[in-house]
PDB file of C-alpha atoms in Angstrom:
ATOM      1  CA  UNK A   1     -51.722  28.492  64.565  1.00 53.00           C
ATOM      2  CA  UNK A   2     -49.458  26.027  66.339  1.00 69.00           C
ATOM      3  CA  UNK A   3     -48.497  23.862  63.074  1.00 66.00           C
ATOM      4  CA  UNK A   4     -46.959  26.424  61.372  1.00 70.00           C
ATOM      5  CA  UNK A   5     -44.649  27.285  64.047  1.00 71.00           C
ATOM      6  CA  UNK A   6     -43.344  23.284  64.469  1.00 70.00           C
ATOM      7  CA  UNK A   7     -43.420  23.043  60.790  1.00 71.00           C
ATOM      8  CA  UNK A   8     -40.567  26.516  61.040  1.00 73.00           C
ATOM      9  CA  UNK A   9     -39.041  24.491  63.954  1.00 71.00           C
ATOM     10  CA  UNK A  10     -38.662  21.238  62.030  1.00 68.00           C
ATOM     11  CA  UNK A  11     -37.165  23.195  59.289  1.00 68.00           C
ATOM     12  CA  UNK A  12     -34.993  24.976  60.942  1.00 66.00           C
ATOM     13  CA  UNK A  13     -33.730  21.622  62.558  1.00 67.00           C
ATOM     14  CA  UNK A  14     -33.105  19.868  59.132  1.00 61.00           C
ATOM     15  CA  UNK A  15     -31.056  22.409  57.665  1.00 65.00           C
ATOM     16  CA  UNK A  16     -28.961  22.685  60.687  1.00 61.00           C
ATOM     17  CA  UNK A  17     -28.570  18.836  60.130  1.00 58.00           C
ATOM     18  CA  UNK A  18     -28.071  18.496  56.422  1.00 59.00           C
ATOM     19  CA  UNK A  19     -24.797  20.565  56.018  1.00 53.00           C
ATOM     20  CA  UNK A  20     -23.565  18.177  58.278  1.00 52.00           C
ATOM     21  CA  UNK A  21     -23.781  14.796  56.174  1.00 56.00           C
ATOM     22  CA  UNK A  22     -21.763  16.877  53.232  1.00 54.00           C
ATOM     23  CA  UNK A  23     -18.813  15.516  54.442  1.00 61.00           C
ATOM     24  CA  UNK A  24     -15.610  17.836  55.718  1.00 68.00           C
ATOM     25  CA  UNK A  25     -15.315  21.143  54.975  1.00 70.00           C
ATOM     26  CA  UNK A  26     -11.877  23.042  55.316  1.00 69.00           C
ATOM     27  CA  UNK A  27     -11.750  25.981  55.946  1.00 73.00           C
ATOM     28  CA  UNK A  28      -8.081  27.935  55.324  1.00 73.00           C
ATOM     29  CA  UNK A  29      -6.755  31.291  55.457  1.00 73.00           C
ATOM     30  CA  UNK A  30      -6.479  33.162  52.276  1.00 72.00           C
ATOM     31  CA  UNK A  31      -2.669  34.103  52.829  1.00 76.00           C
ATOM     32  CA  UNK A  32      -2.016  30.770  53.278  1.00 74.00           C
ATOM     33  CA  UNK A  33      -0.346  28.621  50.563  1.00 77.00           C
ATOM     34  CA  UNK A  34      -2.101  25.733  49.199  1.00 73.00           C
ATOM     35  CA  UNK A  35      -1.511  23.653  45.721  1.00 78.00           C
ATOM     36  CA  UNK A  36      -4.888  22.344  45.038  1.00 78.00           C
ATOM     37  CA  UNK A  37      -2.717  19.783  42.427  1.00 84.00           C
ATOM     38  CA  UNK A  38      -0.953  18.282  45.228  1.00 83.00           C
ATOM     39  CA  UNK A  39      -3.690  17.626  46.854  1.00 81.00           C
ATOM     40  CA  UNK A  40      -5.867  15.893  44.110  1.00 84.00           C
ATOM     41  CA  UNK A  41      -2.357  14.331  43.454  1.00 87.00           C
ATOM     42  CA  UNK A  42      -1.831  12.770  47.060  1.00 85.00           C
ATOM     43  CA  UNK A  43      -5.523  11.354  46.481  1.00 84.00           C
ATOM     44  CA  UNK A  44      -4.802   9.830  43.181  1.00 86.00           C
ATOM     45  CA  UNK A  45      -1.890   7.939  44.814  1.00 86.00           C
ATOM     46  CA  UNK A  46      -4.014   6.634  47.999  1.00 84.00           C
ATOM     47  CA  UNK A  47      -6.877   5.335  45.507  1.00 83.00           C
ATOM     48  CA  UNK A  48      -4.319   3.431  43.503  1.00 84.00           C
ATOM     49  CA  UNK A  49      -3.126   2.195  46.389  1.00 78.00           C
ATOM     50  CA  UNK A  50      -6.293   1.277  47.689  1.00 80.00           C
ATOM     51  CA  UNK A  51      -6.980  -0.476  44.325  1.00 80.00           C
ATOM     52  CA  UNK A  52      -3.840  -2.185  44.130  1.00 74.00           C
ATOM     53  CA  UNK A  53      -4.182  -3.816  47.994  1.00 71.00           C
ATOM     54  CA  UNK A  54      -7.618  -4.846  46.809  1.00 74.00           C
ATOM     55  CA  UNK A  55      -6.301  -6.430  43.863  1.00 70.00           C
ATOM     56  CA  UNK A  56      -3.735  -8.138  45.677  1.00 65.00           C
ATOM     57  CA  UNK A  57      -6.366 -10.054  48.284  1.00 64.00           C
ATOM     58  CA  UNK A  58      -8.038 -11.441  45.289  1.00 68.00           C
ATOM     59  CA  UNK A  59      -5.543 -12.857  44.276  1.00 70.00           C
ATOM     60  CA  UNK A  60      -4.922 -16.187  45.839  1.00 79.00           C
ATOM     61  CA  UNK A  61      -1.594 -18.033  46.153  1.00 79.00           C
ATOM     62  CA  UNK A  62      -0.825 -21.002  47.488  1.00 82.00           C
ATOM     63  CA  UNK A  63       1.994 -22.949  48.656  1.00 84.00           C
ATOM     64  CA  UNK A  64       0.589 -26.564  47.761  1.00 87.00           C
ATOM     65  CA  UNK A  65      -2.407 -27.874  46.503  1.00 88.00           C
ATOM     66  CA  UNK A  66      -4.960 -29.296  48.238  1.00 86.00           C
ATOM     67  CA  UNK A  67      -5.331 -33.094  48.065  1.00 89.00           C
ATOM     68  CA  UNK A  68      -7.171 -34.646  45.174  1.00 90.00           C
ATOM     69  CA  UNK A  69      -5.827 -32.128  42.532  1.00 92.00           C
ATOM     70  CA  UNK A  70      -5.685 -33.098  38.568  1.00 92.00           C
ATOM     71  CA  UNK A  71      -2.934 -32.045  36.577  1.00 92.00           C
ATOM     72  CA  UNK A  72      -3.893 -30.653  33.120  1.00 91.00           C
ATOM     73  CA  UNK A  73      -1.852 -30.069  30.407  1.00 88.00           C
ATOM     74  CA  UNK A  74      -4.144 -27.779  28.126  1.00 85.00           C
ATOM     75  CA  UNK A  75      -4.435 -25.139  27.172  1.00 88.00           C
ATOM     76  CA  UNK A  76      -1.348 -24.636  29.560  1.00 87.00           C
ATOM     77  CA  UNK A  77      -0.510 -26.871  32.859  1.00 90.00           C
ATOM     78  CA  UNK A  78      -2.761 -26.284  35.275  1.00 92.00           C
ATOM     79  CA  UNK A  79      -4.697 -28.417  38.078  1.00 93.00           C
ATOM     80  CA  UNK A  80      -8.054 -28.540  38.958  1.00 93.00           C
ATOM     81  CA  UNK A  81      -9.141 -28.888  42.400  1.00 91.00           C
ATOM     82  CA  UNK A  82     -12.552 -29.388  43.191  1.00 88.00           C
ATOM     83  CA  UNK A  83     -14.007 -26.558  41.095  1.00 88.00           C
ATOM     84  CA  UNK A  84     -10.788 -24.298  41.099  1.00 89.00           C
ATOM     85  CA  UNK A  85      -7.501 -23.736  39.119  1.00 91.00           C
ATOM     86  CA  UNK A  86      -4.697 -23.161  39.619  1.00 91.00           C
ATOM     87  CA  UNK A  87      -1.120 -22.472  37.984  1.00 91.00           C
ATOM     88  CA  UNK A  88       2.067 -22.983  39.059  1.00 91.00           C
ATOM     89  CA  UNK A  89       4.767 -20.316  38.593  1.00 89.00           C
ATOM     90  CA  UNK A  90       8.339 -20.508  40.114  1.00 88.00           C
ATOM     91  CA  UNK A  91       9.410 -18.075  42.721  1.00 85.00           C
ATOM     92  CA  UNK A  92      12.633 -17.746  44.464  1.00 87.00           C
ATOM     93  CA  UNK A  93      13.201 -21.448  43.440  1.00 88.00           C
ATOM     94  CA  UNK A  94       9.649 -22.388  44.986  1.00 88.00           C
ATOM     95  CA  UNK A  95       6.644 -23.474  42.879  1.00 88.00           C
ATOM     96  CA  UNK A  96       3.429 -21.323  43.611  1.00 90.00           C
ATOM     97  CA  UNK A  97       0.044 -22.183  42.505  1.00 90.00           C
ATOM     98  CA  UNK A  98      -2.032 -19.040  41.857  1.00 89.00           C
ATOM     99  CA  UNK A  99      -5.870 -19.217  41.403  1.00 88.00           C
ATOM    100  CA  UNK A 100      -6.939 -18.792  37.474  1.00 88.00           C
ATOM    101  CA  UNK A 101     -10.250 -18.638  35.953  1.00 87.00           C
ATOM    102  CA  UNK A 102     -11.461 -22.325  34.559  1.00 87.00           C
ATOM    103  CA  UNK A 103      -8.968 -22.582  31.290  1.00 85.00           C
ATOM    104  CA  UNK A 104     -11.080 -24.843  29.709  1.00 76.00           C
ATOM    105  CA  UNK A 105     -13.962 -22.469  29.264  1.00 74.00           C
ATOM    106  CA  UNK A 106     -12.956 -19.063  27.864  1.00 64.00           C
ATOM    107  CA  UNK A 107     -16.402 -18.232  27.184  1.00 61.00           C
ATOM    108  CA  UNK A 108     -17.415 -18.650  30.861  1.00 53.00           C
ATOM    109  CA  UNK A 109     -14.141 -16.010  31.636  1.00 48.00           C
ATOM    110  CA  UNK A 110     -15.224 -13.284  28.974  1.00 47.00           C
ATOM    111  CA  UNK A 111     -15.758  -9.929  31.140  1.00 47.00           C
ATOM    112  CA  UNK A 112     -19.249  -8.637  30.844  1.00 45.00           C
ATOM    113  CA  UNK A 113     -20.229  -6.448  27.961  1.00 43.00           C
ATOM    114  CA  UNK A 114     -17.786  -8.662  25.502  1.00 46.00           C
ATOM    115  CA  UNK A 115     -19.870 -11.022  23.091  1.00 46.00           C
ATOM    116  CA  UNK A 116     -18.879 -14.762  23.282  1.00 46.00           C
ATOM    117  CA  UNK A 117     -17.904 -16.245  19.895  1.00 50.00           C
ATOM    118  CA  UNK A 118     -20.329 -19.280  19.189  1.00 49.00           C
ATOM    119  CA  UNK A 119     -18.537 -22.812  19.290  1.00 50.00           C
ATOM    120  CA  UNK A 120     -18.923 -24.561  16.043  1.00 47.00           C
TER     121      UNK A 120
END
């Protein structure tokens, strides 16, 4: 008769604990105001900015190249450097070299889920 009673206690237990990994509940008074659109709105804004910091470490930029770089004029000028590309743009009278997928190989570039057109 004593494994029933630890089976209720273990139960008990876990759904003490399981409300708990739900994540944060709020709870407000109903005389309160609250705009449930400003909310969701102030989220939207942090993901985007979330998204857009993101986007911004992957992109690299540097200042000069490493040594041993080969200038290439097509499909655009751009220089390789052992296995990487880069661009140069101007910038507040500076030249920048940004990181760029291989030029030379559009198919390897093609996002997934787009076909690659055959090479005749």
């Amino acid at each position: 008769m004593q494994w029933p009673k630890m089976m209720m206690a273990a139960g008990f237990i876990l759904s003490l604990a399981i409300p708990a990994l739900a994540g944060q509940v709020v709870v407000r008074s109903s005389d309160e105001p609250f705009d449930a659109f400003a909310v969701r709105n102030e989220l939207a804004r942090q993901h985007e900015w979330q998204e857009a910091l993101r986007a911004e470490q992957q992109l690299k930029i540097l200042e000069r190249l490493p040594i041993g770089c080969i200038l290439r004029p097509t499909p655009y000028r751009h220089f390789h450097c052992d296995g990487l590309f880069y661009r140069p743009y101007q910038w507040r009278d500076k030249e920048l070299y940004i990181s760029v997928p291989n030029p030379e190989r559009p198919d390897i570039n093609q996002k997934p889920g787009k076909p690659v057109q055959p090479q005749s």
